[in-house]
Short mmCIF file of C-alpha atoms and ligand atoms in Angstrom, two decimals:
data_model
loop_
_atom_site.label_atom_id
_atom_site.label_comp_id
_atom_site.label_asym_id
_atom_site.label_seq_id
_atom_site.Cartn_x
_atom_site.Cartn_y
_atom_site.Cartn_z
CA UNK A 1 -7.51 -37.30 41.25
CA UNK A 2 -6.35 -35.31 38.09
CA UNK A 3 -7.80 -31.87 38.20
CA UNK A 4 -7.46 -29.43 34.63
CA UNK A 5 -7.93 -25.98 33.28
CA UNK A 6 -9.20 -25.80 29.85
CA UNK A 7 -9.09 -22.98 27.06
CA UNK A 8 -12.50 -23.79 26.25
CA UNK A 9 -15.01 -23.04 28.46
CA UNK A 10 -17.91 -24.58 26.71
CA UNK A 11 -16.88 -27.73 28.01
CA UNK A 12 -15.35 -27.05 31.67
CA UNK A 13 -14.55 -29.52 34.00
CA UNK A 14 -15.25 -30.74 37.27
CA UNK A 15 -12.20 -30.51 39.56
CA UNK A 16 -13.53 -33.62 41.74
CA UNK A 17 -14.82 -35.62 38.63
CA UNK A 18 -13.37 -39.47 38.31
CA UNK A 19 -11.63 -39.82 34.81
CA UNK A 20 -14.70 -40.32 31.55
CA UNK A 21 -13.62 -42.77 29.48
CA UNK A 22 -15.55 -43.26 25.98
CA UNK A 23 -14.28 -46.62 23.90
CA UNK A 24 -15.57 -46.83 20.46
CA UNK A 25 -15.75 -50.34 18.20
CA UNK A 26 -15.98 -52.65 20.71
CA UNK A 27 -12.36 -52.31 21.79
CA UNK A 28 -11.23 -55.33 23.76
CA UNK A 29 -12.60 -55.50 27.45
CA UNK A 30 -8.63 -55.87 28.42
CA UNK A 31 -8.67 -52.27 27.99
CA UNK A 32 -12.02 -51.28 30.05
CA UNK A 33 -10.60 -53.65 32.99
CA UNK A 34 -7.41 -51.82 33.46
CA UNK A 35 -9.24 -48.73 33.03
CA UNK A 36 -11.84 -49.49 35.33
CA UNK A 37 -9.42 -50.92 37.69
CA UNK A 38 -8.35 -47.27 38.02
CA UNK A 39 -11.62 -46.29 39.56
CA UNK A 40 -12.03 -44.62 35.45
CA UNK A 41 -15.65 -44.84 34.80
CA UNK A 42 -15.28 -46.29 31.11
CA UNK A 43 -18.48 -46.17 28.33
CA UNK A 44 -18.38 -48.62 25.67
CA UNK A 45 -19.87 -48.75 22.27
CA UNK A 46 -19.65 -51.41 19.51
CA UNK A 47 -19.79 -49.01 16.34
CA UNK A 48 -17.77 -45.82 15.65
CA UNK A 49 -19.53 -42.52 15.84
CA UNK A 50 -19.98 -39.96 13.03
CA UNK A 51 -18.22 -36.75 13.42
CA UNK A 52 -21.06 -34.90 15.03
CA UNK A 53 -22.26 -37.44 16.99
CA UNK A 54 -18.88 -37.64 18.04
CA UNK A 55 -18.34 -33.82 19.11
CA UNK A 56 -21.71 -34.17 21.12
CA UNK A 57 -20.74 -37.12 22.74
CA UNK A 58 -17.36 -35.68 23.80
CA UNK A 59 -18.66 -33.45 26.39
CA UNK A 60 -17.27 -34.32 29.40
CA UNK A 61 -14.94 -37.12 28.00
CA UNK A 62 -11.18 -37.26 29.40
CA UNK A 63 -10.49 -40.42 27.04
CA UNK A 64 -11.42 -41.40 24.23
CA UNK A 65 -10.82 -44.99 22.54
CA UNK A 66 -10.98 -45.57 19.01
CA UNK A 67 -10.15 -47.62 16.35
CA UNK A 68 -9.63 -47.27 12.62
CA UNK A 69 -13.09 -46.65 11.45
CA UNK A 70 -13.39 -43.25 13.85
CA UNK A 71 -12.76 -40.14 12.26
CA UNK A 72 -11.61 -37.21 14.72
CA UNK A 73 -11.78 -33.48 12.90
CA UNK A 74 -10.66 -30.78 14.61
CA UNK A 75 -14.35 -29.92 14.94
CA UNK A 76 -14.70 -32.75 17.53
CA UNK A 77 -12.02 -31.43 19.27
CA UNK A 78 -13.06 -28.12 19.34
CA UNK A 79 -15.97 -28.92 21.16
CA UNK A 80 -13.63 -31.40 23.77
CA UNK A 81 -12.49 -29.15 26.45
CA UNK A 82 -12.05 -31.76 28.91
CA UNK A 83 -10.75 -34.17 26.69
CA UNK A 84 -7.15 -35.06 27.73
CA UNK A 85 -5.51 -37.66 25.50
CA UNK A 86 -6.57 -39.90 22.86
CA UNK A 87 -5.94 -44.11 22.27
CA UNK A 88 -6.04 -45.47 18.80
CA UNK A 89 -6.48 -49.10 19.82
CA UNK A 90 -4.64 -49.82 16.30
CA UNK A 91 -1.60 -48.75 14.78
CA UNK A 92 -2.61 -46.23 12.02
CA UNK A 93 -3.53 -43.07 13.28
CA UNK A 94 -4.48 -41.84 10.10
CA UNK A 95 -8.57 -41.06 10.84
CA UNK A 96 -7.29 -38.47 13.85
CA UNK A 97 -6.84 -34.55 13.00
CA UNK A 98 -3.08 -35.02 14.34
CA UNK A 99 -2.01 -31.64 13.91
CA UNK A 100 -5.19 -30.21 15.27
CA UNK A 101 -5.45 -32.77 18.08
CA UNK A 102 -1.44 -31.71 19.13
CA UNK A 103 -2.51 -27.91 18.91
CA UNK A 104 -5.50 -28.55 21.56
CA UNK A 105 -2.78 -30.00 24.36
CA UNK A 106 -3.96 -33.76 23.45
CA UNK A 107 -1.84 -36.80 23.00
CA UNK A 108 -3.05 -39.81 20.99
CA UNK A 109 -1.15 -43.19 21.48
CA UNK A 110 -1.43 -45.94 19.54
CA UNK A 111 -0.16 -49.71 19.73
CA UNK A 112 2.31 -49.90 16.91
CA UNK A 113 3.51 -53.72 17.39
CA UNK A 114 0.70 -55.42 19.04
CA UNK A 115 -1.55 -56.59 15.61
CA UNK A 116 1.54 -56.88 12.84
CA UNK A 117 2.02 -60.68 13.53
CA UNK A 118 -1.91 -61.16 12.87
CA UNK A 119 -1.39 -58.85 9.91
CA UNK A 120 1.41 -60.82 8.97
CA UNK A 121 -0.22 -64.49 9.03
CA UNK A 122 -3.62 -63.22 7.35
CA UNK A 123 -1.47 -61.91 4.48
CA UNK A 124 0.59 -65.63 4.23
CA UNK A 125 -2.73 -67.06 4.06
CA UNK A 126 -3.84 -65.22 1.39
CA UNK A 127 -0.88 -65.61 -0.73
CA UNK A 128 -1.78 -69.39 -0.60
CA UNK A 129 -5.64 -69.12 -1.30
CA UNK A 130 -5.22 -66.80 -4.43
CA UNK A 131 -2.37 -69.07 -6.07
CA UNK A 132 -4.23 -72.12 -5.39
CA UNK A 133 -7.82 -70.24 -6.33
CA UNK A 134 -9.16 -71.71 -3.11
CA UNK A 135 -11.93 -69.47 -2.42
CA UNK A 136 -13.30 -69.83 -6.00
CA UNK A 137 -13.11 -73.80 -5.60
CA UNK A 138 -14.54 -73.74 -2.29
CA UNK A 139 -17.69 -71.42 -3.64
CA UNK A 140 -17.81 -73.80 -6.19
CA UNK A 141 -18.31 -77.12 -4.18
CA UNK A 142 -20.77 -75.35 -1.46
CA UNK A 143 -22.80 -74.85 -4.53
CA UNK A 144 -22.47 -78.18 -5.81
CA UNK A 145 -20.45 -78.15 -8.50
CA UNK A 146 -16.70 -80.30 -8.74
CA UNK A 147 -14.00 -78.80 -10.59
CA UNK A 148 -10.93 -80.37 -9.79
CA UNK A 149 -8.14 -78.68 -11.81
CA UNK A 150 -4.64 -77.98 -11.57
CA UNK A 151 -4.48 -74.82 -14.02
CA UNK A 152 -3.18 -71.49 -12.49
CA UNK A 153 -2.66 -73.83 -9.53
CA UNK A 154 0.47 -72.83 -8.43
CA UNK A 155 3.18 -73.78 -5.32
CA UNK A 156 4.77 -70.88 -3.73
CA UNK A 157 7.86 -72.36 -3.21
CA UNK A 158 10.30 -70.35 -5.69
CA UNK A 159 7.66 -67.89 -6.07
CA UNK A 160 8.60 -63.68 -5.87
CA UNK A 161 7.22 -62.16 -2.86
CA UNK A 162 7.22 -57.96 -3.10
CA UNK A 163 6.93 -56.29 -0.16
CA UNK A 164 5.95 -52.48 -0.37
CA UNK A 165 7.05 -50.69 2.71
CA UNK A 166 9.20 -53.10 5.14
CA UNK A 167 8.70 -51.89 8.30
CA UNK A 168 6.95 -53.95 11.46
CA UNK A 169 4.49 -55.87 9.08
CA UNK A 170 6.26 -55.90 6.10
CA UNK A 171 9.72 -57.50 7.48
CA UNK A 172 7.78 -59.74 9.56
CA UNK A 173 5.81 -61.26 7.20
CA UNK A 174 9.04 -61.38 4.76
CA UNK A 175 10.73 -63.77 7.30
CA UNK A 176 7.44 -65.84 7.01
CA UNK A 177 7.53 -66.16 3.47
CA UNK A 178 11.21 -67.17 3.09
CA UNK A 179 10.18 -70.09 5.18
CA UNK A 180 7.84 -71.22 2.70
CA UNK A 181 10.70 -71.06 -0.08
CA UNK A 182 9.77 -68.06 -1.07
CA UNK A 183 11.98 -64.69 -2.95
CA UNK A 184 11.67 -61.92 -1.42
CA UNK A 185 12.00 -57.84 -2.27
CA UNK A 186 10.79 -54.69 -0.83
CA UNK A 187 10.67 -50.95 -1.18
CA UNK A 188 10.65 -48.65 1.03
CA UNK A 189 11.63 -44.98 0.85
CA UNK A 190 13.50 -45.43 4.07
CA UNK A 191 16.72 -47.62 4.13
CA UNK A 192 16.17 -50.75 5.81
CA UNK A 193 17.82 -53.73 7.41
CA UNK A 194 17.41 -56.63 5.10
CA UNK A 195 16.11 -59.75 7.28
CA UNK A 196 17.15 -62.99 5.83
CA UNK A 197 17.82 -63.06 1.98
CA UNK A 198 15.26 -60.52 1.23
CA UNK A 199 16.96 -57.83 -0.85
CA UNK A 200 16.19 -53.98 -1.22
CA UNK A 201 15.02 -53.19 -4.72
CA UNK A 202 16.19 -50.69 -6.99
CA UNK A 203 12.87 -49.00 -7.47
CA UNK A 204 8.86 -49.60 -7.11
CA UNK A 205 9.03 -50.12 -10.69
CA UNK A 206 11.81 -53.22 -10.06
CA UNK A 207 9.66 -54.77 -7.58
CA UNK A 208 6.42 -54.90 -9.69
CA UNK A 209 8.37 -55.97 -12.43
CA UNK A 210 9.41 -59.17 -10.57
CA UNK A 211 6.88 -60.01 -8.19
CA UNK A 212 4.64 -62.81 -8.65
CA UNK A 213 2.71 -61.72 -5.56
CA UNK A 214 2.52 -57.24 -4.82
CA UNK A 215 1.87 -56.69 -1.14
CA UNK A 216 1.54 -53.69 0.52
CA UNK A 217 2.18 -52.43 4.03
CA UNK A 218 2.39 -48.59 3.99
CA UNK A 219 1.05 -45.97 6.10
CA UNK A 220 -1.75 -43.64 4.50
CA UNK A 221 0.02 -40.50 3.61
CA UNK A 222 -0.15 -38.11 0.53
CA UNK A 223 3.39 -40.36 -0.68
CA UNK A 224 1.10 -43.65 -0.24
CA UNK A 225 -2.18 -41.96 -2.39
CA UNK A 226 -3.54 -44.44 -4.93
CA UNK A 227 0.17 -45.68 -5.57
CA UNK A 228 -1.05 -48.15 -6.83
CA UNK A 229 -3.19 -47.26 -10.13
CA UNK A 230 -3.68 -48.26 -13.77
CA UNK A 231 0.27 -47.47 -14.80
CA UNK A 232 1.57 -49.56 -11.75
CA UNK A 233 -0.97 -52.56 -11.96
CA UNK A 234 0.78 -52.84 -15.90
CA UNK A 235 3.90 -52.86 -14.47
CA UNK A 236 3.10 -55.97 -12.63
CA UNK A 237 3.82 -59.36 -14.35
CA UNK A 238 0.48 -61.05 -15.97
CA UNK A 239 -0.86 -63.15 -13.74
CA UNK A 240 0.44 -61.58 -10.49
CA UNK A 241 -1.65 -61.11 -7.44
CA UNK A 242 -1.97 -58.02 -5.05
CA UNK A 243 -2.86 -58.00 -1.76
CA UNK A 244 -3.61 -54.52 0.43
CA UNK A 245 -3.91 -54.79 3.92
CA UNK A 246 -2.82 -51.81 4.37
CA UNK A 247 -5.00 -48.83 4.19
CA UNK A 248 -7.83 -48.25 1.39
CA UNK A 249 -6.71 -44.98 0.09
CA UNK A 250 -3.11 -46.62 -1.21
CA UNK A 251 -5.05 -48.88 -4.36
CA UNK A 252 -7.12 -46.95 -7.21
CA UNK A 253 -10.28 -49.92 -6.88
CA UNK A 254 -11.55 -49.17 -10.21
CA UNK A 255 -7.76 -49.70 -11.68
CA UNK A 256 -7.97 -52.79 -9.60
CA UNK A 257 -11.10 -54.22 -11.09
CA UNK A 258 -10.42 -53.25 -14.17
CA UNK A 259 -6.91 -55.15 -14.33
CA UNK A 260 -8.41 -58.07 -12.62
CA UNK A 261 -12.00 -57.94 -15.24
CA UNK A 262 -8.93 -57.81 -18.15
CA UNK A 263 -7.19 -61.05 -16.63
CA UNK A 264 -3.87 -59.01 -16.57
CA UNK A 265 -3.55 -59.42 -12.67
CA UNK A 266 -4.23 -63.37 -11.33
CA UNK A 267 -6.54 -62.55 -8.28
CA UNK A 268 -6.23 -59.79 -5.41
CA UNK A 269 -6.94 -60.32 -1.72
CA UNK A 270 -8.11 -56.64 -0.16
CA UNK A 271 -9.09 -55.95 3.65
CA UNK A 272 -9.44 -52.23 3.98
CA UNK A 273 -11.32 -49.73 1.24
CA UNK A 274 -11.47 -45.98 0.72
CA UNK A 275 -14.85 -46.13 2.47
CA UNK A 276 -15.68 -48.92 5.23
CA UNK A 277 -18.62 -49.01 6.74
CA UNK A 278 -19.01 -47.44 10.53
CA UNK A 279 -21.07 -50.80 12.50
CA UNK A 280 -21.51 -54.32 11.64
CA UNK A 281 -24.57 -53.87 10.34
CA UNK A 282 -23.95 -51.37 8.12
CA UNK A 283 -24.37 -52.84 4.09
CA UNK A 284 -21.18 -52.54 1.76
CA UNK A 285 -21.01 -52.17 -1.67
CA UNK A 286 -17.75 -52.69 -3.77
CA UNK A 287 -16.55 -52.98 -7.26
CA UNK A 288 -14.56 -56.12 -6.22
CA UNK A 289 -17.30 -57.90 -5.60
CA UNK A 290 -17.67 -61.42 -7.23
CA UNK A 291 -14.83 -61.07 -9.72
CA UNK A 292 -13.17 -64.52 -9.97
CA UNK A 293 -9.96 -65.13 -7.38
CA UNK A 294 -10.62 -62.02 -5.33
CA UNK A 295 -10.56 -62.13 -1.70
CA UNK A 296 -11.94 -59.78 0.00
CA UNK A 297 -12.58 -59.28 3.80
CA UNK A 298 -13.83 -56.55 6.16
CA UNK A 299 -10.44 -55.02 7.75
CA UNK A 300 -9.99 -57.51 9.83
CA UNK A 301 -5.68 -58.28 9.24
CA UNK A 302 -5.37 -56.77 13.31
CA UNK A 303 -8.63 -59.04 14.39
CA UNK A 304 -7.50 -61.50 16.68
CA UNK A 305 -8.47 -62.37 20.26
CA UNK A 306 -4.35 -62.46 20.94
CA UNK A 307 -3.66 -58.69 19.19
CA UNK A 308 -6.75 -57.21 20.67
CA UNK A 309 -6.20 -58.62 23.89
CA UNK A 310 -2.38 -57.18 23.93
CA UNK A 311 -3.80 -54.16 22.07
CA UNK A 312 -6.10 -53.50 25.19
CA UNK A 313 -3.90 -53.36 27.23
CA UNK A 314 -0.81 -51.48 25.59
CA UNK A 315 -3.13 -48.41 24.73
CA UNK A 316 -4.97 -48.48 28.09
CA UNK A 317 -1.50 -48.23 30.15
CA UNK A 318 -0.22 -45.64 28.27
CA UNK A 319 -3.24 -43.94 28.67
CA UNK A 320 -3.09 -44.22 32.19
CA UNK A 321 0.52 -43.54 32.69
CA UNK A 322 -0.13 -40.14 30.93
CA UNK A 323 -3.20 -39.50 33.04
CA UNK A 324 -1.58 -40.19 36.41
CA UNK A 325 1.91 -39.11 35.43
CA UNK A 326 1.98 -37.19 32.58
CA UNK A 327 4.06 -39.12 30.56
CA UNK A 328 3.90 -38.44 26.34
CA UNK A 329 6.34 -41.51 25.70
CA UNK A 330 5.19 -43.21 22.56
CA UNK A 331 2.90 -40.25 21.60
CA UNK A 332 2.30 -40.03 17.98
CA UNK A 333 1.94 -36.00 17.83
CA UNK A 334 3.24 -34.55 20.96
CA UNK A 335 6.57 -33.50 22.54
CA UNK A 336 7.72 -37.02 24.77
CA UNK A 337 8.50 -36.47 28.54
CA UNK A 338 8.91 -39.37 30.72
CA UNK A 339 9.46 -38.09 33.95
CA UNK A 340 9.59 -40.32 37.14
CA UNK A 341 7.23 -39.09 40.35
CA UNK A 342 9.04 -37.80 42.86
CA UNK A 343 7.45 -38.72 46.40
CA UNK A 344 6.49 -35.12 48.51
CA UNK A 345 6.28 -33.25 45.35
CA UNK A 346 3.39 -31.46 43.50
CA UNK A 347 2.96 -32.03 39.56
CA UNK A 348 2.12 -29.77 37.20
CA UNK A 349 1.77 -30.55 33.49
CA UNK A 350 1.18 -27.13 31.08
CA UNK A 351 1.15 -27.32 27.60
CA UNK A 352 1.34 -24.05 25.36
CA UNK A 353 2.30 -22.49 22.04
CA UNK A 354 5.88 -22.52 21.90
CA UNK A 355 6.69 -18.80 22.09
CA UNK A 356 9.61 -17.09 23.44
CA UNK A 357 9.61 -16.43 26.94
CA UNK A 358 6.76 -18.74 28.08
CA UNK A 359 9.46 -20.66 31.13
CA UNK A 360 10.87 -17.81 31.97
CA UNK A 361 6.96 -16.29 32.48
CA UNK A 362 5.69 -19.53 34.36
CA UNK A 363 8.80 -19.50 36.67
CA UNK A 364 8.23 -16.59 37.28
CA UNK A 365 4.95 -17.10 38.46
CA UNK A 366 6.36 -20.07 40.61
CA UNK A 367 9.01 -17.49 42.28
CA UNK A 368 6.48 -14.85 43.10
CA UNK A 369 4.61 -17.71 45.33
CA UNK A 370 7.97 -18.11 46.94
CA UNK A 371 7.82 -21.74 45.70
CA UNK A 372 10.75 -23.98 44.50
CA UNK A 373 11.09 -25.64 41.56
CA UNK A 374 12.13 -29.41 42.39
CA UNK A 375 12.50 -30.60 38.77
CA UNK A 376 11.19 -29.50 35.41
CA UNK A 377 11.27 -30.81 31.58
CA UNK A 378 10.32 -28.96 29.14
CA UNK A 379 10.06 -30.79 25.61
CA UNK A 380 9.18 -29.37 22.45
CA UNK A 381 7.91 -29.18 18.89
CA UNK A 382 7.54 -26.78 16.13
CA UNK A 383 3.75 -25.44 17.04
CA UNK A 384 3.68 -26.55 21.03
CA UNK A 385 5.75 -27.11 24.33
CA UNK A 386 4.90 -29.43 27.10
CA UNK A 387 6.60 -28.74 30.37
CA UNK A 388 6.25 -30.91 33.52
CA UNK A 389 6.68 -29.33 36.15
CA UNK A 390 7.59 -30.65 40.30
CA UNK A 391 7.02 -28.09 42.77
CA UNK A 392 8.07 -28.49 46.29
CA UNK A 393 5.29 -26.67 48.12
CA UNK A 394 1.44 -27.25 47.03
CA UNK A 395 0.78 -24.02 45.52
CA UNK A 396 -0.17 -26.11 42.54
CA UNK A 397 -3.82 -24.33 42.55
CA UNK A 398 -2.85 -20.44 42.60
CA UNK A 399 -0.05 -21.68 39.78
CA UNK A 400 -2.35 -23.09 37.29
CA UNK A 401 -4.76 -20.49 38.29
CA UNK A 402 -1.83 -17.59 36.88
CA UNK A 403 -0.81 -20.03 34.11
CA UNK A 404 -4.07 -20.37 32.71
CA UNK A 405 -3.85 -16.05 32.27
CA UNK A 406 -0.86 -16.30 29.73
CA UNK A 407 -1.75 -16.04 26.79
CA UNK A 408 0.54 -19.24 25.83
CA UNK A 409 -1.06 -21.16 27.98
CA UNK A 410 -3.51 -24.18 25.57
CA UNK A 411 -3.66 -26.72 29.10
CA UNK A 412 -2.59 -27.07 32.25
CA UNK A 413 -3.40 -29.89 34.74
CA UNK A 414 -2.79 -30.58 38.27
CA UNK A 415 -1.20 -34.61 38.50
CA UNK A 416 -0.53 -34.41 42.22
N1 NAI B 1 -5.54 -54.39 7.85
C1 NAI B 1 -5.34 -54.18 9.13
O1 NAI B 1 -6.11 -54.59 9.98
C2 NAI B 1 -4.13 -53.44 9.56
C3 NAI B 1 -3.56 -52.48 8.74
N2 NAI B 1 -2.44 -51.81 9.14
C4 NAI B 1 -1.85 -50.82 8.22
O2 NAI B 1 -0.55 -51.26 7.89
C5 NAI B 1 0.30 -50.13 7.85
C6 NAI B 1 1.72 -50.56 8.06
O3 NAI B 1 1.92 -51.02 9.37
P1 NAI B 1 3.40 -51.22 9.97
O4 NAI B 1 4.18 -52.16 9.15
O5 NAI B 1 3.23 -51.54 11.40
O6 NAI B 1 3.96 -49.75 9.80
P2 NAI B 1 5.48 -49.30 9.83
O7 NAI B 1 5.44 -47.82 10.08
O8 NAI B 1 6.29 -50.16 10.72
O9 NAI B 1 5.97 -49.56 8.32
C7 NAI B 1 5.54 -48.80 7.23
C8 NAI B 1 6.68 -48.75 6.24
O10 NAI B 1 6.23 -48.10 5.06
C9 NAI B 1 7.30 -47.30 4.58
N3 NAI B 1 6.77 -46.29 3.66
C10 NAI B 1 6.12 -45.13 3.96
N4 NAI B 1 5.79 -44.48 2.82
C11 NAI B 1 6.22 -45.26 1.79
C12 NAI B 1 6.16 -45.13 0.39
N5 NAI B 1 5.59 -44.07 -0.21
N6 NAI B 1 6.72 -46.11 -0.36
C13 NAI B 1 7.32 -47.19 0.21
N7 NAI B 1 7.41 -47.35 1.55
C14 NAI B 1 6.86 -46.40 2.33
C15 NAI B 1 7.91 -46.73 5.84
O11 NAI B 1 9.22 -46.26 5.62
C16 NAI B 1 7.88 -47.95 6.75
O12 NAI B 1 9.05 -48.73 6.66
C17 NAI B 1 -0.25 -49.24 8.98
O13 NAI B 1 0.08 -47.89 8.79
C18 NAI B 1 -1.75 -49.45 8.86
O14 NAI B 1 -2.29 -48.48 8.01
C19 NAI B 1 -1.85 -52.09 10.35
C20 NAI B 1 -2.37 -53.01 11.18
C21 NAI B 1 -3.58 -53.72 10.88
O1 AKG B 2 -8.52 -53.47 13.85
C1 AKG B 2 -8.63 -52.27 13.71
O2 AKG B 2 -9.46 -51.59 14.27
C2 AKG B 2 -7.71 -51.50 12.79
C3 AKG B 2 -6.49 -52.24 12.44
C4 AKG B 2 -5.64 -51.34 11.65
O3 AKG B 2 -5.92 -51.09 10.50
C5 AKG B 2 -4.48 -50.71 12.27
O4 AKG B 2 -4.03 -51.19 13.33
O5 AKG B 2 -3.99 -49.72 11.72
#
C-alpha cells in the first residue's frame, strides 16, 4: 500500500487507505477493470464536474480520470491534498492547470496515440460528405423531397488536401488522403518528415491559398488562438471547405458563419467549440446551426469503442505504474524518472521546489539514520525536482517524517 505526506493538511490522508479513484465522462470500463484489478476502489461518473463541484469532490481522491470536457484550476487542486496524479483519458491536456498541477507534486498522463486513427478516419469522411453535400441531400430525402443534382458535386481525386499542424493526426490522416488521389500540404511551425508526396508549405498563407479542403490538427495554445478568423477564411479559395477537429478555441465561429452565410467557403465540418456542453443532456446552441453543407458533431473524432478501449487502458497503466512505482515516464508536466524496483529495498518518492541544496539536505537526513542510499534519481525542471529514492534499511517512516520539515519539501510518499 502507498502511504503519503501532504503540504496541505485540509485534506490529509489515511496511511492504510486503498488507492480513491474518481473517473469522470464515462471513461471506458477498460480503465476501471485494470484499476480495480489493483484492489483501487474506482468511482465513476458519466458527466464532467464543474470546478467546485470538482474541488469538493476531490477530498480524499488519489486519481482522478478525466476527459476533455473537465476543467482542473488550480483551485481544485488546492483543495486535493491527497490527490497524487492525474489521467486525461484523451490526448489534449489543455482543460488541466498544468503549471499549477506540476507545482502541487502531481503528474497528469495522457494517451497521445491511442484516438488519432479515429480522428483520422472521421476527418476522411467528412471530406467526402461536404464535397458531395451528402448531409444536405440526405436531410432532404428524410423530409421527402428528391433533388438529384450533380452541381458542387465534386470527386476528391486530384483535389488539395491542407493539413494544419502534421503531427500524429495530421500525418496520419495525410497518408489516408493520398490514397484517395488526393494533394497534399501542411504547416506546421515545427519541421517535419514529409510522409508520402505530401510537401511542407512555404507559409499558412500558401496552404490556404491552395487548399480545396483546410483541416486542422493543432494543439490549443496562445500560437493556435482563433488562427483561423475573418483574414484567413479570405485567404482560402471560394468554395473551399474547413474542417476543425481539433480544439474549439483555434476557429473564430462567427468568422466561420459569416464566410459560410456569404458562400465564400463551400461547407465546414466542426466537432469541438469554444464552449461544449458538460453531460449528454445538456442543450447546445451554435451559430453553425442549419447553414447549408455544415457538419457538425459533438466532439466525438476520439469516440470509438477501439480508441476508448486502448485509451482505457494506456492511461490506467501509467497511472498505476506511477502509483506503485513512481514512474513520471510520459508525464505531460513533470520531471520523467523511470526507475526499476529493486527487490529488498525501500522507496521513497519526494518531490520539492528545486532549490539549492535540497539532496544534499535529504541525504543528509538519510545519513543521520545511519541508512544507505541503494540508488537515487533525481530529475528536474525549472519550478520542481522529483527524486526517487531506494533505501536499504526501512527507515522510510522517520525519513519522510524529517523530509516533510524542509521547507522544499511539496510531497513525499512511501512506494515500498
Ligand atoms: N476531436 C477530437 O475528438 C480530438 C481532438 N484532438 C485534438 O487534436 C490535436 C492534435 O492532436 P495530435 O495530432 O495527436 O497532436 P500532435 O502534438 O501530434 O500534433 C500537433 C501538431 O501541431 C503543430 N503545431 C502546434 N502549434 C502550431 C501552429 N501554431 N501552427 C501550425 N502547427 C502547429 C505541432 O508542431 C504538431 O506537429 C490535439 O491537441 C487535440 O486538441 C485529439 C484527439 C481527438
Ligand atoms: O474524447 C474525448 O474525450 C476527447 C478527445 C480529444 O479531444 C482529445 O483526445 O484531445
Amino acid at each position: 500500500m502507498s502511504t503519503a505526506r501532504f503540504p496541505n493538511p485540509s485534506a490529509p490522508i489515511s496511511l492504510q487507505e486503498p488507492i480513491q479513484v474518481l473517473l469522470l465522462e464515462n471513461i471506458h470500463a477498460s480503465a476501471e477493470k485494470l484499476l480495480a484489478a489493483e484492489g483501487f476502489v474506482v468511482e465513476r461518473l458519466a458527466g464532467a464536474l464543474k470546478p467546485q463541484e470538482l474541488a469538493e469532490r476531490l477530498r480524499g481522491v488519489h486519481l482522478l480520470g478525466i476527459r476533455s470536457k473537465t476543467t482542473v484550476p488550480e483551485e481544485a487542486l488546492a483543495h486535493a491534498g491527497g490527490l497524487l496524479a492525474i489521467g486525461a483519458f484523451c490526448i489534449g491536456t489543455n482543460q488541466i492547470d498544468l503549471p499549477a498541477s506540476n507545482r502541487h507534486g502531481i503528474p497528469c498522463f495522457n494517451a497521445p496515440f491511442s484516438n488519432t486513427r479515429s480522428v483520422a478516419e472521421m476527418v476522411i469522411a467528412e471530406i467526402i460528405v461536404l464535397t458531395r453535400q451528402l448531409f444536405d441531400r440526405s436531410r432532404e430525402v428524410h423530409t421527402g423531397q428528391w433533388r438529384k443534382v450533380a452541381t458542387g458535386s465534386h470527386e476528391v481525386r486530384g483535389k488539395t488536401l491542407g493539413i494544419i499542424g502534421y503531427g500524429h493526426i495530421g500525418s496520419q490522416l495525410g497518408v489516408l488522403a493520398e490514397s484517395l488521389g488526393m494533394r497534399v500540404i501542411y504547416y506546421d511551425t515545427m519541421t517535419k518528415l514529409p510522409l508520402g508526396n505530401s510537401r511542407s508549405a512555404a507559409s499558412l498563407g500558401e496552404l490556404l491559398a491552395e487548399s480545396d479542403f483546410v483541416t486542422l490538427h493543432v494543439p490549443a495554445t496562445a500560437s493556435t488562438h482563433m488562427m483561423m478568423g475573418t483574414a484567413e477564411f479570405a485567404q482560402m479559395k471560394k468554395g473551399a471547405c474547413l474542417i476543425n477537429a481539433s480544439r474549439g478555441t483555434v476557429v473564430d465561429i462567427g468568422a466561420l458563419a459569416q464566410a459560410l452565410r456569404s458562400k465564400h467557403l463551400g461547407g465546414a465540418a466542426v466537432d469541438v467549440y469554444p464552449e461544449e456542453p458538460e453531460t449528454n443532456s445538456d442543450g447546445f446552441l451554435t451559430e453553425l446551426q442549419n447553414l447549408p453543407n455544415v457538419v457538425l458533431t459533438p466532439h466525438i473524432g476520439g469516440s470509438t469503442e477501439e480508441a476508448q478501449e486502448s485509451i482505457g487502458r494506456e492511461v490506467a497503466t501509467s497511472l498505476i505504474k506511477f502509483v506503485r512505482s513512481g514512474a513520471t515516464t510520459g508525464a505531460v508536466n513533470f520531471p520523467q524518472v523511470e526507475a526499476p524496483l529493486i527487490p529488498g529495498t525501500h522507496r521513497i518518492l519526494n518531490v520539492h521546489r528545486n532549490i539549492p541544496g535540497v539532496l544534499r539536505d535529504i541525504n543528509r537526513i538519510v545519513s543521520d539514520l545511519n541508512a544507505n542510499i541503494h540508488a537515487q534519481v533525481l530529475s528536474t525542471d525549472a519550478n520542481i525536482g522529483y527524486l526517487v529514492m531506494d533505501l536499504d534499511q526501512d527507515v522510510s517512516a522517520p525519513v519522510c517524517d524529517a523530509i516533510a520539515g524542509l521547507n522544499s519539501d511539496i510531497k513525499t510518499r512511501i512506494v515500498s
